[in-house]
Structures are given as C-alpha cells and as structure tokens.
Short mmCIF file of C-alpha atoms in Angstrom, two decimals:
data_model
loop_
_atom_site.label_atom_id
_atom_site.label_comp_id
_atom_site.label_asym_id
_atom_site.label_seq_id
_atom_site.Cartn_x
_atom_site.Cartn_y
_atom_site.Cartn_z
CA ASP J 25 113.75 -56.66 -14.46
CA GLY J 26 112.93 -58.57 -11.28
CA PHE J 27 109.13 -58.26 -11.32
CA ARG J 28 107.84 -61.00 -9.09
CA THR J 29 105.28 -62.14 -6.57
CA GLU J 30 106.43 -63.02 -3.08
CA VAL J 31 104.19 -65.02 -0.72
CA SER J 32 105.14 -65.46 2.93
CA TYR J 33 103.60 -65.95 6.37
CA VAL J 34 104.64 -66.20 10.02
CA ASP J 35 104.20 -69.70 11.44
CA ASP J 36 103.31 -70.80 14.97
CA THR J 37 106.98 -70.61 16.04
CA SER J 38 107.26 -66.95 14.88
CA THR J 39 109.39 -67.94 11.88
CA THR J 40 108.73 -66.24 8.54
CA VAL J 41 108.08 -68.87 5.86
CA ASN J 42 108.67 -67.79 2.25
CA LEU J 43 106.60 -70.10 0.06
CA GLY J 44 108.78 -69.25 -2.93
CA THR J 45 111.84 -70.84 -1.32
CA LEU J 46 109.98 -74.10 -0.76
CA GLY J 47 109.19 -74.63 -4.43
CA LYS J 48 106.69 -73.42 -6.98
CA LEU J 49 103.52 -71.54 -6.15
CA ILE J 50 101.50 -72.20 -9.30
CA GLU J 51 98.64 -69.77 -8.75
CA TRP J 52 96.86 -67.79 -6.04
CA SER J 53 93.73 -65.71 -5.70
CA VAL J 54 92.21 -63.37 -3.12
CA GLU J 55 88.58 -62.26 -3.24
CA LEU J 56 86.89 -59.88 -0.80
CA GLN J 57 83.17 -59.18 -0.67
CA ASN J 58 82.21 -56.57 1.94
CA ASN J 59 78.61 -56.39 0.70
CA LEU J 60 78.27 -52.73 1.67
CA ARG J 61 74.66 -51.75 2.21
CA GLN J 62 74.58 -48.93 -0.34
CA ASN J 63 70.94 -48.06 0.35
CA ARG J 64 71.74 -47.28 4.01
CA ARG J 65 73.54 -43.94 3.87
CA ARG J 66 73.81 -42.22 7.24
CA VAL J 67 72.64 -38.79 8.26
CA GLY J 68 75.37 -36.25 7.63
CA ASP J 69 77.15 -38.20 4.86
CA PRO J 70 78.29 -35.70 2.23
CA ILE J 71 76.70 -35.89 -1.20
CA GLN J 72 79.22 -36.23 -4.05
CA THR J 73 78.52 -34.98 -7.55
CA ALA J 74 79.57 -37.34 -10.34
CA GLY J 75 82.61 -36.05 -12.20
CA SER J 76 83.57 -33.56 -9.46
CA GLY J 77 86.79 -35.41 -8.67
CA ALA J 78 85.75 -35.80 -5.03
CA ALA J 79 86.14 -39.26 -3.53
CA ALA J 80 83.07 -41.26 -2.59
CA TYR J 81 82.26 -41.42 1.10
CA VAL J 82 82.15 -45.14 1.96
CA ARG J 83 83.24 -45.24 5.61
CA GLY J 84 79.72 -44.27 6.61
CA LEU J 85 78.13 -47.16 4.75
CA PRO J 86 77.37 -50.09 7.05
CA LEU J 87 78.79 -53.48 6.18
CA GLY J 88 76.40 -56.20 5.12
CA GLN J 89 75.83 -59.19 7.36
CA ASP J 90 77.38 -61.66 4.92
CA ARG J 91 81.00 -60.61 4.31
CA GLN J 92 83.33 -63.11 2.66
CA THR J 93 87.06 -63.40 2.05
CA THR J 94 88.13 -66.25 -0.21
CA ILE J 95 91.84 -67.05 -0.58
CA GLN J 96 93.20 -70.04 -2.47
CA MET J 97 96.65 -71.23 -3.50
CA LYS J 98 97.80 -74.06 -5.76
CA MET J 99 101.28 -75.43 -5.07
CA ASP J 100 103.39 -78.22 -6.56
CA TYR J 101 106.05 -78.76 -3.92
CA VAL J 102 104.26 -79.80 -0.77
CA ASN J 103 104.04 -83.31 0.63
CA LEU J 104 100.28 -83.60 1.22
CA THR J 105 100.56 -85.79 4.32
CA GLU J 106 103.18 -83.52 5.87
CA TRP J 107 101.13 -80.40 5.08
CA GLN J 108 97.99 -81.87 6.64
CA THR J 109 99.87 -83.04 9.75
CA TYR J 110 102.03 -80.01 10.51
CA VAL J 111 100.42 -76.99 8.82
CA ALA J 112 96.67 -77.32 8.32
CA ASN J 113 94.24 -75.92 10.90
CA LYS J 114 96.81 -74.06 13.04
CA PRO J 115 96.57 -70.28 13.60
CA TYR J 116 99.13 -68.18 11.69
CA THR J 117 99.79 -64.48 11.12
CA ASN J 118 100.86 -62.05 8.41
CA LEU J 119 100.18 -63.93 5.21
CA LYS J 120 101.51 -61.53 2.56
CA PHE J 121 101.01 -61.58 -1.20
CA LYS J 122 103.50 -58.96 -2.43
CA ILE J 123 103.63 -58.02 -6.10
CA VAL J 124 106.95 -56.30 -6.81
CA GLY J 125 107.06 -53.94 -9.79
CA PRO J 126 109.51 -51.62 -11.54
CA LEU J 127 112.29 -49.70 -9.83
CA ILE J 128 111.46 -46.36 -8.20
CA ASP J 129 115.11 -45.57 -7.53
CA GLY J 130 118.31 -47.56 -7.06
CA THR J 131 116.95 -49.81 -4.29
CA ASN J 132 113.17 -49.34 -3.99
CA ARG J 133 110.45 -50.78 -6.24
CA HIS J 134 106.77 -50.17 -6.76
CA GLU J 135 104.86 -52.69 -4.63
CA PHE J 136 101.31 -53.84 -4.04
CA GLU J 137 100.73 -56.08 -1.05
CA ILE J 138 97.70 -57.94 0.33
CA ILE J 139 98.12 -58.74 4.03
CA VAL J 140 96.05 -61.27 5.97
CA PRO J 141 96.77 -60.48 9.66
CA GLN J 142 95.37 -63.72 11.14
CA PHE J 143 94.41 -66.91 9.34
CA THR J 144 94.65 -70.67 9.08
CA PHE J 145 95.26 -73.06 6.18
CA GLU J 146 92.12 -75.13 6.11
CA VAL J 147 91.27 -77.43 3.24
CA VAL J 148 94.12 -79.24 1.52
CA THR J 149 93.18 -81.34 -1.51
CA PRO J 150 95.18 -83.18 -4.16
CA ASP J 151 95.10 -81.33 -7.47
CA ASP J 152 96.64 -81.39 -10.92
CA ASP J 153 98.69 -78.87 -12.90
CA GLU J 154 98.63 -80.03 -16.52
CA GLY J 155 99.55 -83.58 -15.55
CA ASP J 156 101.89 -82.69 -12.67
CA ALA J 157 100.90 -83.37 -9.07
CA ALA J 158 99.82 -80.32 -7.08
CA ILE J 159 97.76 -79.44 -4.03
CA THR J 160 95.14 -76.74 -3.48
CA VAL J 161 95.12 -74.95 -0.14
CA ASN J 162 92.27 -72.75 1.09
CA VAL J 163 93.14 -69.95 3.50
CA ILE J 164 90.56 -68.97 6.11
CA ALA J 165 91.07 -65.34 7.13
CA PHE J 166 89.96 -64.41 10.65
CA GLU J 167 87.96 -61.23 11.21
CA ASP J 168 89.58 -58.45 13.23
CA THR J 169 87.36 -57.68 16.21
CA VAL J 170 87.90 -53.91 15.93
CA SER J 171 87.87 -53.16 12.20
CA LYS J 172 85.69 -56.17 11.26
CA GLY J 173 88.05 -56.63 8.30
CA THR J 174 89.95 -59.73 7.21
CA ILE J 175 92.63 -58.28 4.91
CA LYS J 176 94.67 -55.10 4.55
CA GLY J 177 96.42 -53.57 1.56
CA ARG J 178 99.73 -51.76 1.19
CA VAL J 179 100.87 -49.81 -1.86
CA ARG J 180 104.29 -48.23 -2.41
CA ASN J 181 104.95 -45.94 -5.34
CA ASP J 182 107.27 -43.03 -6.06
CA GLN J 183 105.08 -40.70 -3.98
CA ALA J 184 104.34 -42.57 -0.74
CA THR J 185 103.64 -45.87 0.99
CA LEU J 186 99.96 -46.34 1.89
CA VAL J 187 98.53 -48.99 4.22
#
C-alpha cells in the first residue's frame, strides 16, 4: 500500500538529500530524554485527577540539567572515506524521519515525522549487516536556544496536522 519511511536532510548547499535515493538505510533510531524534574511543580500548576480525561500539565515542569538526544543510522551504500571527507562534522538542517501510513483520501496519507532542525553527522564507523558491509552514523542534534529542544514532531491524520 505504499507504507514507507523517508529520511532526508538539507545539506550545506541548501540541497535536500533523500537518503533513500542513495541506497539502503538499514535501520535508524531516535531517543529523547528530557529528564523532567517531576518533583518541582510550580505554584499555580493545575492539579489533575487520575481518570478525569484531562491532560497532564507538563509545560510548567522544569527540564533537568542532563537532557540527551541520541540518533543513530546504519547504512549500506556509503563510501566511508567519502562520507568522512565530505559529510561528517558539517552543520546541516531539517533531518526528517517521516513514517508514511495508510491513505486518508485520494492523495493524503497518515504521517508521523521526527524533525531535527539543526545537527551534524559526527561519528562514522565501519559496521556489518549480516555479513554485508555497512556504516553506522551518529547524529548530533543541536539545542535550540529558545525552546531548549533538539527535535520536533509532526503528525498528520484525518482530523488535522499537528507540529
């Protein structure tokens, strides 16, 4: 039915690079730990009763000092020397992991997208994929100075698109 994952980013020449057109992206993972300080509620935060259907109030919870975003990709199509020379350690924008789901209507599909606004590809190491050569690339997400976040999410369903 066309379900797929699309991974792309904007390089240092403002060109959108679709990693799927370069070859095979074997696996990817994104992990975010905000380490919210749950014992530090602020004066005036509303109290929610369990089972009431009301959403929890988390914007008032301060972030912990040690926040981490870990992003890793394993690929089988990249020349390691070329990747290290031309791609690693340069600043890039708009890394997008888009998971495309079932049709909503004739042209639109359900989507879930993880967006990394600013980042660099840092560590590139030779790897193995069941006997085939591969490389593992770590992505270092840069913190936004205003929101203090490193990633954003976007969801599209038959009701709305939320960012």
